[in-house]
Tab-separated table of C-alpha atoms and ligand atoms in Angstrom:
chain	number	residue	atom	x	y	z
A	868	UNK	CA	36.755	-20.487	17.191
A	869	UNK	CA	33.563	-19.372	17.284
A	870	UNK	CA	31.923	-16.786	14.591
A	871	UNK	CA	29.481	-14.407	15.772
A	872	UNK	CA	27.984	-11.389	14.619
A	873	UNK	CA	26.293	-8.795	16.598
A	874	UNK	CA	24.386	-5.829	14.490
A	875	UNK	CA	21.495	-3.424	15.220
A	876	UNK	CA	18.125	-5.048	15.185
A	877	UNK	CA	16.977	-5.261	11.476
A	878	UNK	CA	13.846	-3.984	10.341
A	879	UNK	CA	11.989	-5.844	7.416
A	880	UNK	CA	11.162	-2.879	5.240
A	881	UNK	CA	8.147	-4.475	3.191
A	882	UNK	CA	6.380	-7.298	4.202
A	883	UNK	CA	3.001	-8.859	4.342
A	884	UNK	CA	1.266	-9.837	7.675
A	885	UNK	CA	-2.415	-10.485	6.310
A	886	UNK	CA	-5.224	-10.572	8.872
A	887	UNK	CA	-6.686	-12.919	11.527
A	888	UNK	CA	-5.371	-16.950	11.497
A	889	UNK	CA	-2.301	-16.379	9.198
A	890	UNK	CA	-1.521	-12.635	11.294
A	891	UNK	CA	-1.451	-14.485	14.153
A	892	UNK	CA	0.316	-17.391	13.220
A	893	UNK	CA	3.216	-15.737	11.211
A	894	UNK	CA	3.704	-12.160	13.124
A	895	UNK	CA	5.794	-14.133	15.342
A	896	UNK	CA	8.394	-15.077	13.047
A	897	UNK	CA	9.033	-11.115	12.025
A	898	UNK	CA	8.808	-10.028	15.331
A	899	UNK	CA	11.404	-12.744	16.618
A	900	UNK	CA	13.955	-10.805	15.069
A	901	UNK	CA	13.036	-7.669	13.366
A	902	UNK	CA	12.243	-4.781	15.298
A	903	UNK	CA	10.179	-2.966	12.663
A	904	UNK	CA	8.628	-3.696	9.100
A	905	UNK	CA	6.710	-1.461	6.814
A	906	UNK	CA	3.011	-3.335	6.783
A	907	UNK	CA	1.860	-3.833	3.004
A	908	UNK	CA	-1.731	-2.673	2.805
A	909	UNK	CA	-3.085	-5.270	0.317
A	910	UNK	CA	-6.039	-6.873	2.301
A	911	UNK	CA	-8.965	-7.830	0.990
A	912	UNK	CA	-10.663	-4.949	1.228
A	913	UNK	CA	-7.139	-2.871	1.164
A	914	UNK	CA	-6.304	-0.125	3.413
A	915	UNK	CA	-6.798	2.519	1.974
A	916	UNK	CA	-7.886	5.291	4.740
A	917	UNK	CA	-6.402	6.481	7.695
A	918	UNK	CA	-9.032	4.839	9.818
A	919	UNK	CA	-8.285	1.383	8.142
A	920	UNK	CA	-4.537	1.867	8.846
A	921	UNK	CA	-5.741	1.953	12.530
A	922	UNK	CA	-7.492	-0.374	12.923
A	923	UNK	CA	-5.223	-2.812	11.228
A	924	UNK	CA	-2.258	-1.575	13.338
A	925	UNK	CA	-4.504	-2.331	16.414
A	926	UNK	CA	-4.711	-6.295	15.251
A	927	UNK	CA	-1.274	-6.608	14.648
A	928	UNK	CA	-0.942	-5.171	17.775
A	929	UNK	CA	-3.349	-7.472	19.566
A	930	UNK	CA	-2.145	-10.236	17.616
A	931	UNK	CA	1.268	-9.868	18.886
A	932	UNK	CA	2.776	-12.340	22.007
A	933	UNK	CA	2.929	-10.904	25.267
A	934	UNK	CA	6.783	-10.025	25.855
A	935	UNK	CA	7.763	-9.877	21.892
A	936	UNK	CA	9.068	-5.932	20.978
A	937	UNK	CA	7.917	-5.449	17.686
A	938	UNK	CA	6.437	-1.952	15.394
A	939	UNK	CA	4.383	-2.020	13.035
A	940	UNK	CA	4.977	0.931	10.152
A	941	UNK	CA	1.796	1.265	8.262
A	942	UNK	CA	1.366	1.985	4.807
A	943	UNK	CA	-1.525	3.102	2.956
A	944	UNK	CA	-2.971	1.726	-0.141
A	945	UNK	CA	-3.216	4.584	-2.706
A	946	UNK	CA	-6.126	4.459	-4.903
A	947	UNK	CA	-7.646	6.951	-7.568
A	948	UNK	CA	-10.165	8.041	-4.385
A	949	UNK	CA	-7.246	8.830	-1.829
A	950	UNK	CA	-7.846	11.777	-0.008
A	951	UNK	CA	-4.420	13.881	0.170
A	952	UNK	CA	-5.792	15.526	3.637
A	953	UNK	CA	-6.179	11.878	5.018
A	954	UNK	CA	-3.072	11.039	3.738
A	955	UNK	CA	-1.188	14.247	4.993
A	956	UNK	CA	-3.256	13.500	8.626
A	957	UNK	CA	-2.253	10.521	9.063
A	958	UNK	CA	1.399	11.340	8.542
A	959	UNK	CA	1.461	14.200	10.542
A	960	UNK	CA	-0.255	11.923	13.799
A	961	UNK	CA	2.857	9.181	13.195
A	962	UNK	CA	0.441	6.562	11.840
A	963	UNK	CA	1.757	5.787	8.784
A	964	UNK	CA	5.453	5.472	7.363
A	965	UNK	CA	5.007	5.376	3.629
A	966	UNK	CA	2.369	5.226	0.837
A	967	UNK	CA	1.736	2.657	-1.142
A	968	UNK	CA	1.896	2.027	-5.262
A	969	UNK	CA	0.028	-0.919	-6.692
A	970	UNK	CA	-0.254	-0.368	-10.405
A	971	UNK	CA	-4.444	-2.091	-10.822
A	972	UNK	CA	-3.390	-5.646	-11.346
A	973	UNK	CA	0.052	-5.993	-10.920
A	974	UNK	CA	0.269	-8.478	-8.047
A	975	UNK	CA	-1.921	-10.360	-4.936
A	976	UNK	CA	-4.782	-7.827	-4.220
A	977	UNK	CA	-4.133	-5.393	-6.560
A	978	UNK	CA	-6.972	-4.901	-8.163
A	979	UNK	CA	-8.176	-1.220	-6.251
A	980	UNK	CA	-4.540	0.180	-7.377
A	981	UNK	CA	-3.960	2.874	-9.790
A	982	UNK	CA	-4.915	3.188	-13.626
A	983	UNK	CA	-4.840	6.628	-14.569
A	984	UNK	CA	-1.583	8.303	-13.186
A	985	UNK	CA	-3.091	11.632	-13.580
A	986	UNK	CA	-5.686	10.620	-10.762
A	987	UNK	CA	-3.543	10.839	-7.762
A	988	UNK	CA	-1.196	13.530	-9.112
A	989	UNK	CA	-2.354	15.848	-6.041
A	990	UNK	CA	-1.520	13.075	-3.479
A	991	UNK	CA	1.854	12.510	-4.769
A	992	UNK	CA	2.288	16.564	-4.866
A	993	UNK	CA	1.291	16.689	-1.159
A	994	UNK	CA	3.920	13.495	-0.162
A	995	UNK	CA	7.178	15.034	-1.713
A	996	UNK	CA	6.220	18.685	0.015
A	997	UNK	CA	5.495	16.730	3.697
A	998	UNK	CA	8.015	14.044	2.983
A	999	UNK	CA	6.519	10.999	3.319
A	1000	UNK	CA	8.031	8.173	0.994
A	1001	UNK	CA	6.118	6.762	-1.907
A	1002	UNK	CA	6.655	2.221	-1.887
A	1003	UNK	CA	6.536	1.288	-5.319
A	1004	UNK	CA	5.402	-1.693	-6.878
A	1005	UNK	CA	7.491	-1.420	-10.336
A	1006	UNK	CA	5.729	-3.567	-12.836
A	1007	UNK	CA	3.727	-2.699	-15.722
A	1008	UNK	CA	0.590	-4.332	-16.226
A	1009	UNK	CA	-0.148	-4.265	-20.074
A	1010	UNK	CA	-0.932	-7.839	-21.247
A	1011	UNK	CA	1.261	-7.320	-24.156
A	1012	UNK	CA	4.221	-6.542	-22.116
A	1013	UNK	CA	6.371	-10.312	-21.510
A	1014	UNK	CA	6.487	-10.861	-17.674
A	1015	UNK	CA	10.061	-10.675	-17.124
A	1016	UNK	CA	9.930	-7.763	-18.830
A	1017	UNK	CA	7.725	-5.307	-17.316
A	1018	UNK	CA	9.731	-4.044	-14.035
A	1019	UNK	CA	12.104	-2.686	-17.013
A	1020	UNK	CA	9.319	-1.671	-18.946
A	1021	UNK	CA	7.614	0.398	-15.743
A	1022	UNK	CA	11.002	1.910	-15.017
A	1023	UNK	CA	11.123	3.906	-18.541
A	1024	UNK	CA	7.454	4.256	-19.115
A	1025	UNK	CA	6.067	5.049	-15.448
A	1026	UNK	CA	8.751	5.369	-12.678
A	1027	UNK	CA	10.965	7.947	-14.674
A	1028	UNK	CA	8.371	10.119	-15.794
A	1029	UNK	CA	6.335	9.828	-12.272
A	1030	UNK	CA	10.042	10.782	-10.305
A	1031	UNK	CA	10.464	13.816	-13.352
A	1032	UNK	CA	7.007	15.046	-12.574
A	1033	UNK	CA	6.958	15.256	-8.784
A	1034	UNK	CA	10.500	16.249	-7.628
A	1035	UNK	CA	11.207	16.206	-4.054
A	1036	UNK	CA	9.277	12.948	-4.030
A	1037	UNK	CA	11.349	10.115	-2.151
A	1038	UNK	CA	10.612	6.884	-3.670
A	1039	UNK	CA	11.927	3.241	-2.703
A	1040	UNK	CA	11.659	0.894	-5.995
A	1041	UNK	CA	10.166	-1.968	-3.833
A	1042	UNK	CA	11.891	-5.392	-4.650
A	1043	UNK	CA	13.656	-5.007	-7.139
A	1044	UNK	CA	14.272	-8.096	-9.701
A	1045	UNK	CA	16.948	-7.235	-12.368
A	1046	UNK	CA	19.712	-5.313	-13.483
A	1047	UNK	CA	17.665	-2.541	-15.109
A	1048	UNK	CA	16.504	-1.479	-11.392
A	1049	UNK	CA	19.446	-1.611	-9.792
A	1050	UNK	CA	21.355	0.399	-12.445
A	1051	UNK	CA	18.258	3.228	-12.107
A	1052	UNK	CA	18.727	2.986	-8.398
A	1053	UNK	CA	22.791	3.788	-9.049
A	1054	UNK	CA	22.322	6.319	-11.452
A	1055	UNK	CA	20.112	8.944	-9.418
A	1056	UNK	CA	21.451	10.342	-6.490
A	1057	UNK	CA	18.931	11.744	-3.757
A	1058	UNK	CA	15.067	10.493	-3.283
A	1059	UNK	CA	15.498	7.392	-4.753
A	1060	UNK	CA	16.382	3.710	-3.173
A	1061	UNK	CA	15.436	-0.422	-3.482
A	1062	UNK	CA	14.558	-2.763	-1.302
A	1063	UNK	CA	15.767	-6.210	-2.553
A	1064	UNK	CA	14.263	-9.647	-1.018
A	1065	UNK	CA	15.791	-12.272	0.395
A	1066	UNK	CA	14.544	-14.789	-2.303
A	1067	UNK	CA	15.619	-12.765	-5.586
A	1068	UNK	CA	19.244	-13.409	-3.930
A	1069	UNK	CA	19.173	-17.295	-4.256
A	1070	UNK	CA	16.413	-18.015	-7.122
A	1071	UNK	CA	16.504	-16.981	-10.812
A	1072	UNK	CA	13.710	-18.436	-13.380
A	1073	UNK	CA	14.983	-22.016	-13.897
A	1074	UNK	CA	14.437	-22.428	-9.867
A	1075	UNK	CA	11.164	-22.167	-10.768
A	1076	UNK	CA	10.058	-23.935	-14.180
A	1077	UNK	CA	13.287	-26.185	-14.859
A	1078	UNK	CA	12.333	-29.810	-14.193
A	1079	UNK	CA	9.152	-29.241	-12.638
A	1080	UNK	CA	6.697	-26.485	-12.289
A	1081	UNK	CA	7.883	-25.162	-8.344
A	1082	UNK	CA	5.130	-23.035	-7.199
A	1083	UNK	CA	6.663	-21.870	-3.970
A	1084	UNK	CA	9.285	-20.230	-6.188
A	1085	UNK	CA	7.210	-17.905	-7.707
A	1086	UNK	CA	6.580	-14.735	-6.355
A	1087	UNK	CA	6.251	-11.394	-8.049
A	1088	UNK	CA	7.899	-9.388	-9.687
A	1089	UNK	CA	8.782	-12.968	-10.829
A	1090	UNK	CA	12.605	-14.098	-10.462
A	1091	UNK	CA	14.278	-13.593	-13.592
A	1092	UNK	CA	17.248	-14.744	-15.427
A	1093	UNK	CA	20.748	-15.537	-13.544
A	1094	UNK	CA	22.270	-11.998	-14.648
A	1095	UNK	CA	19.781	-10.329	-13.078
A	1096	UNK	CA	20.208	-12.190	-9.698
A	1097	UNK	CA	24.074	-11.765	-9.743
A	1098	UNK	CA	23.076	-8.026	-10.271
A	1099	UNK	CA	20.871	-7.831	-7.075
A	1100	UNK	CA	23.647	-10.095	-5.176
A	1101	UNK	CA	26.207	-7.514	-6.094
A	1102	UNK	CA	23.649	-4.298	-5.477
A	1103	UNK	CA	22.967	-5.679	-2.064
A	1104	UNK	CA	26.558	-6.949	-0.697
A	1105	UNK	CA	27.815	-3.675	-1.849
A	1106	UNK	CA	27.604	-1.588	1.420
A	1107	UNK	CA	25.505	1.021	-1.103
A	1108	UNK	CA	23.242	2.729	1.528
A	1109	UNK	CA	20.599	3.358	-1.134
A	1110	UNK	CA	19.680	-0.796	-0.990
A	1111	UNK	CA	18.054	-2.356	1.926
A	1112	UNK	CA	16.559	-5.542	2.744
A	1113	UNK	CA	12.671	-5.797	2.292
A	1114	UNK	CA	11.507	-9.516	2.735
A	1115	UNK	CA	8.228	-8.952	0.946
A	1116	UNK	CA	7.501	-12.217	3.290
A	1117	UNK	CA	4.006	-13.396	1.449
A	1118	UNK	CA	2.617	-15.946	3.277
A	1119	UNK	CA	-0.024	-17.951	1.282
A	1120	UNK	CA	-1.080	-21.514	2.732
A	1121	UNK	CA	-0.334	-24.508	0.777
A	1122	UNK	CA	-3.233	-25.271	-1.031
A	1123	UNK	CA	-3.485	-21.522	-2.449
A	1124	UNK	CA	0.192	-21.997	-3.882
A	1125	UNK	CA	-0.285	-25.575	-5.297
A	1126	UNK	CA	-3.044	-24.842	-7.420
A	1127	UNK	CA	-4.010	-25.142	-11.049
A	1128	UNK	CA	-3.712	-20.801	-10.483
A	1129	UNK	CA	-1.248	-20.560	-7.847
A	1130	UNK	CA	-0.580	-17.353	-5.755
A	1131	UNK	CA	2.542	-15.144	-6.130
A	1132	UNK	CA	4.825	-14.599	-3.014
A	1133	UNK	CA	7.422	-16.854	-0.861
A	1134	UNK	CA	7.564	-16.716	3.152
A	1135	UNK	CA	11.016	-16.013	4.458
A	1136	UNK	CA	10.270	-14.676	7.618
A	1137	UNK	CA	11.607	-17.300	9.607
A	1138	UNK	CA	15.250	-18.013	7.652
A	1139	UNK	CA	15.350	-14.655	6.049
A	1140	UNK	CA	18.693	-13.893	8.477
A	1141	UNK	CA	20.040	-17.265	8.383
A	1142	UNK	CA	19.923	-16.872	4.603
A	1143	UNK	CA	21.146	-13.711	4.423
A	1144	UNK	CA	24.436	-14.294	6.347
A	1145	UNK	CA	25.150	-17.407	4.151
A	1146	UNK	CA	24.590	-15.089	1.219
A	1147	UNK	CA	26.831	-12.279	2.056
A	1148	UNK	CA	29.671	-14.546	3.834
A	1149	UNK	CA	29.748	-16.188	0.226
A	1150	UNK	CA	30.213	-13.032	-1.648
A	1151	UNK	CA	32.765	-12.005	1.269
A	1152	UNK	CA	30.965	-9.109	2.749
A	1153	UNK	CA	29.565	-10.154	6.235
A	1154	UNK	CA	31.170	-6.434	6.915
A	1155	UNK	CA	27.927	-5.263	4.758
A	1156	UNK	CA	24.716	-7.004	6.282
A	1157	UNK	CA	24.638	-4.448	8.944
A	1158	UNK	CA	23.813	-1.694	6.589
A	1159	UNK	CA	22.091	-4.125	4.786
A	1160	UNK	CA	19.436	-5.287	7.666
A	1161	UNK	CA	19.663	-2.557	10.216
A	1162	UNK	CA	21.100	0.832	8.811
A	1163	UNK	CA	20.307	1.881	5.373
A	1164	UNK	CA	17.263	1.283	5.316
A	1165	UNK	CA	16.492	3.971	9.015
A	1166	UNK	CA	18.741	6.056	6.814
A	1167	UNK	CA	16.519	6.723	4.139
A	1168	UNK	CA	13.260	6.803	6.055
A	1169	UNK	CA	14.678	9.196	8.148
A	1170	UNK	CA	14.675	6.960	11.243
A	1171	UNK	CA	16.595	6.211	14.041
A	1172	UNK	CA	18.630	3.145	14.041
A	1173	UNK	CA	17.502	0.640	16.500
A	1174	UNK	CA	19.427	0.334	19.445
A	1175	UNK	CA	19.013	-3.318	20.867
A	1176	UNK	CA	20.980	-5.898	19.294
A	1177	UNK	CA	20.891	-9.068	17.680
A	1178	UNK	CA	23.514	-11.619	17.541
A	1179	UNK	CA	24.339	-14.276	14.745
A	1180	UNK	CA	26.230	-17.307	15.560
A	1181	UNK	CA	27.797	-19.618	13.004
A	1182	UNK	CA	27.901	-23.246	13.456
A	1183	UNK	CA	26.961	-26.747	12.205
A	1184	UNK	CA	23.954	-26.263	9.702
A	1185	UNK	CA	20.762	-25.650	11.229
A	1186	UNK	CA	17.327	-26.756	10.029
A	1187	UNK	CA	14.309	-25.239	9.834
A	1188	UNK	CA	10.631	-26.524	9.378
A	1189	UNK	CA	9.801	-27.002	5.889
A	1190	UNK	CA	6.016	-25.405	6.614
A	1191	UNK	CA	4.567	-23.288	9.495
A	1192	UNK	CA	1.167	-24.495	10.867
A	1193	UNK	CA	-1.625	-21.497	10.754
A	1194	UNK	CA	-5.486	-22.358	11.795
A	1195	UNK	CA	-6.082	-21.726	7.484
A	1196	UNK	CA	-3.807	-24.497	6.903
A	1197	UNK	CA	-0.085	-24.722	6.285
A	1198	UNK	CA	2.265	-22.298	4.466
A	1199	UNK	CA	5.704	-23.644	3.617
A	1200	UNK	CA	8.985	-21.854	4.182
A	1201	UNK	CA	11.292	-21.323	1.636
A	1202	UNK	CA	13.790	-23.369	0.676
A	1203	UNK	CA	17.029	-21.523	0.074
A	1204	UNK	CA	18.612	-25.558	-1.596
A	1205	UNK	CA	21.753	-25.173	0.657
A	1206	UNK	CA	23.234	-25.478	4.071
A	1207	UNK	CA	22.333	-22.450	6.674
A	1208	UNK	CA	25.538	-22.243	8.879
A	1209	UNK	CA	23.977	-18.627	10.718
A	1210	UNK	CA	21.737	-19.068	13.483
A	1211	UNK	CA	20.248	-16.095	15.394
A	1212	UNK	CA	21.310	-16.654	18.998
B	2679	NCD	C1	2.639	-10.360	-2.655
B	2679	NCD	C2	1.410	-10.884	-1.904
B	2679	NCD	O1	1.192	-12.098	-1.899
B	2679	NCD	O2	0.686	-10.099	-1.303
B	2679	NCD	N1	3.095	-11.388	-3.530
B	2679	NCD	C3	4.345	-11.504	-4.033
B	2679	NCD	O3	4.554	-12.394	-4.856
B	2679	NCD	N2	5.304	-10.725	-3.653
B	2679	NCD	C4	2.305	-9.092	-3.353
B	2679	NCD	C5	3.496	-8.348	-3.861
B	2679	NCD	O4	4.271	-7.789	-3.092
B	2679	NCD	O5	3.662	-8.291	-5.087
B	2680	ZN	ZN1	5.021	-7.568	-1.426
């Protein structure tokens, strides 16, 4: 007999499009089966006013096929300089879904995010009185702190304290990589939810340094130890609305990741469902990746739940192509190392 699924459209609630070639040559692979994402800001130069957020909605918009249904929810990048009137503006008008939290040098184009927490105090006042959601990017940034330790470290040092000092603020700890977030996530009840990836489910750190250096396994916040995965794995499977899926999809072509100084992210845009299926059916909760994919995630945002569907069909392992083809070269998809048995119909 035949095993389908059929569940709301999912929305992809933090992923990165980029600009020009690569927007136009990976949009299509969201938009195939997502309905909505949440649009990381991090350009080169970021967007970081109103007017940028426009304009870049515009090219996604332009960049998107003729007869593919897809929305765009913009985010803005917050910097020491952001205006809490454009912010508040461009809330109020619909543009934008969320605001943005780079710590200065945490990750891929992150070097216009914030030092001094002090410095945007009065935007982060005005977002928890008009409700609009802060995105977090949970790592410290202090060269003394040990890599796989600094999402832990940010939790007690700079989420906490930021969450104590602005209540009413509703923050989503954006891909979250070990135990530590998810048991913050658990222990506070209102204002407060994770997106997990679909990579952090299947890799830990030996996937990526254990018998050869595999640069299209690191991402950031880097995949830690196994614990930490089985953590996320359990978090996610749960049916706990306050964790939802957020690819953070990072497309970077080939030669960018296999380099002496390769760039952080992996592209799952184009699997991400296949491998989520395989996931959950393993841990025996296909009952879950609806809330996973298509609910909880409208239910903390305060959105409605898409109404068109999208149906999963399981069958002999498909395959997918190992790279996408983009006019700035190739960007390779990644590789979950098992059989996908879930194919979106
Ligand atoms: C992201 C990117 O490439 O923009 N990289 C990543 O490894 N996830 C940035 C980010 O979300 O940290
Ligand atoms: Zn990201």
């Amino acid at each position: 007999m035949t095993q389908t699924l059929t569940l709301p459209r999912p929305d992809d609630w933090h992923l990165h499009l980029r600009d020009g070639a690569v927007l136009r040559a990976v949009l299509p692979e969201t938009a195939r089966h997502f309905a909505r994402a949440i649009i990381m800001p991090n350009l080169v130069p970021p967007v970081v006013t109103s007017g940028d957020a426009a304009a870049y909605r515009d090219r996604i918009l332009a960049a998107l096929p003729t007869g593919m249904d897809f929305t765009p929810l913009m985010t803005l990048y917050l910097t020491e300089q952001t205006d809490p009137d454009d912010v508040a503006h461009a809330h109020a008008s619909g543009l934008i879904t969320a605001v943005k939290l780079y710590p200065a040098g945490a990750t891929t184009n992150s070097t216009s995010g914030v030092r001094d927490f002090d410095k945007v105090r009065a935007v982060l006042d005005r977002m928890a009185e008009i409700g609009l959601p802060l995105c977090v990017h949970g790592e410290v940034t202090d060269a003394e702190i040990d890599i796989f330790d600094r999402e832990a470290v940010f939790i007690d040092r700079v989420l906490d304290p930021l969450r104590r000092a602005t209540p009413g603020l509703r923050v989503i700890m954006e891909h979250t990589t070990t135990r530590d977030g998810v048991e913050y996530v658990k222990a506070n009840d209102s204002g407060l939810a994770a997106t997990i990836t679909t990579h952090h489910l299947i890799i830990n750190r030996n996937d990526i340094l254990a018998g050869g250096i595999r640069p299209h396994y690191y991402c950031l916040p880097v995949a830690k130890r196994e614990e930490h995965r089985l953590a996320l794995r359990e978090a996610a499977t749960s049916g706990d609305p306050r964790f939802f899926l957020g690819t953070d999809s990072a497309p970077h072509t080939d030669p960018n990741k296999e380099s002496a100084c390769g760039c952080a992210g992996c592209f799952t845009a184009t699997n991400t469902l296949s491998i989520l299926a395989e996931t959950f059916e393993q841990e025996g909760a296909l009952a879950h990746l609806e809330g996973f994919v298509s609910r909880n995630g409208p239910g903390f945002y305060g959105l409605p739940v898409n109404s068109e569907t999208l149906t999963l069909t399981r069958g002999a392992p498909i395959t997918y192509p190992a790279t996408i083809d983009t006019e700035d070269g190739p960007i390779t998809l990644f590789d979950p190392k098992m059989p996908l048995h879930w194919r979106v119909d």
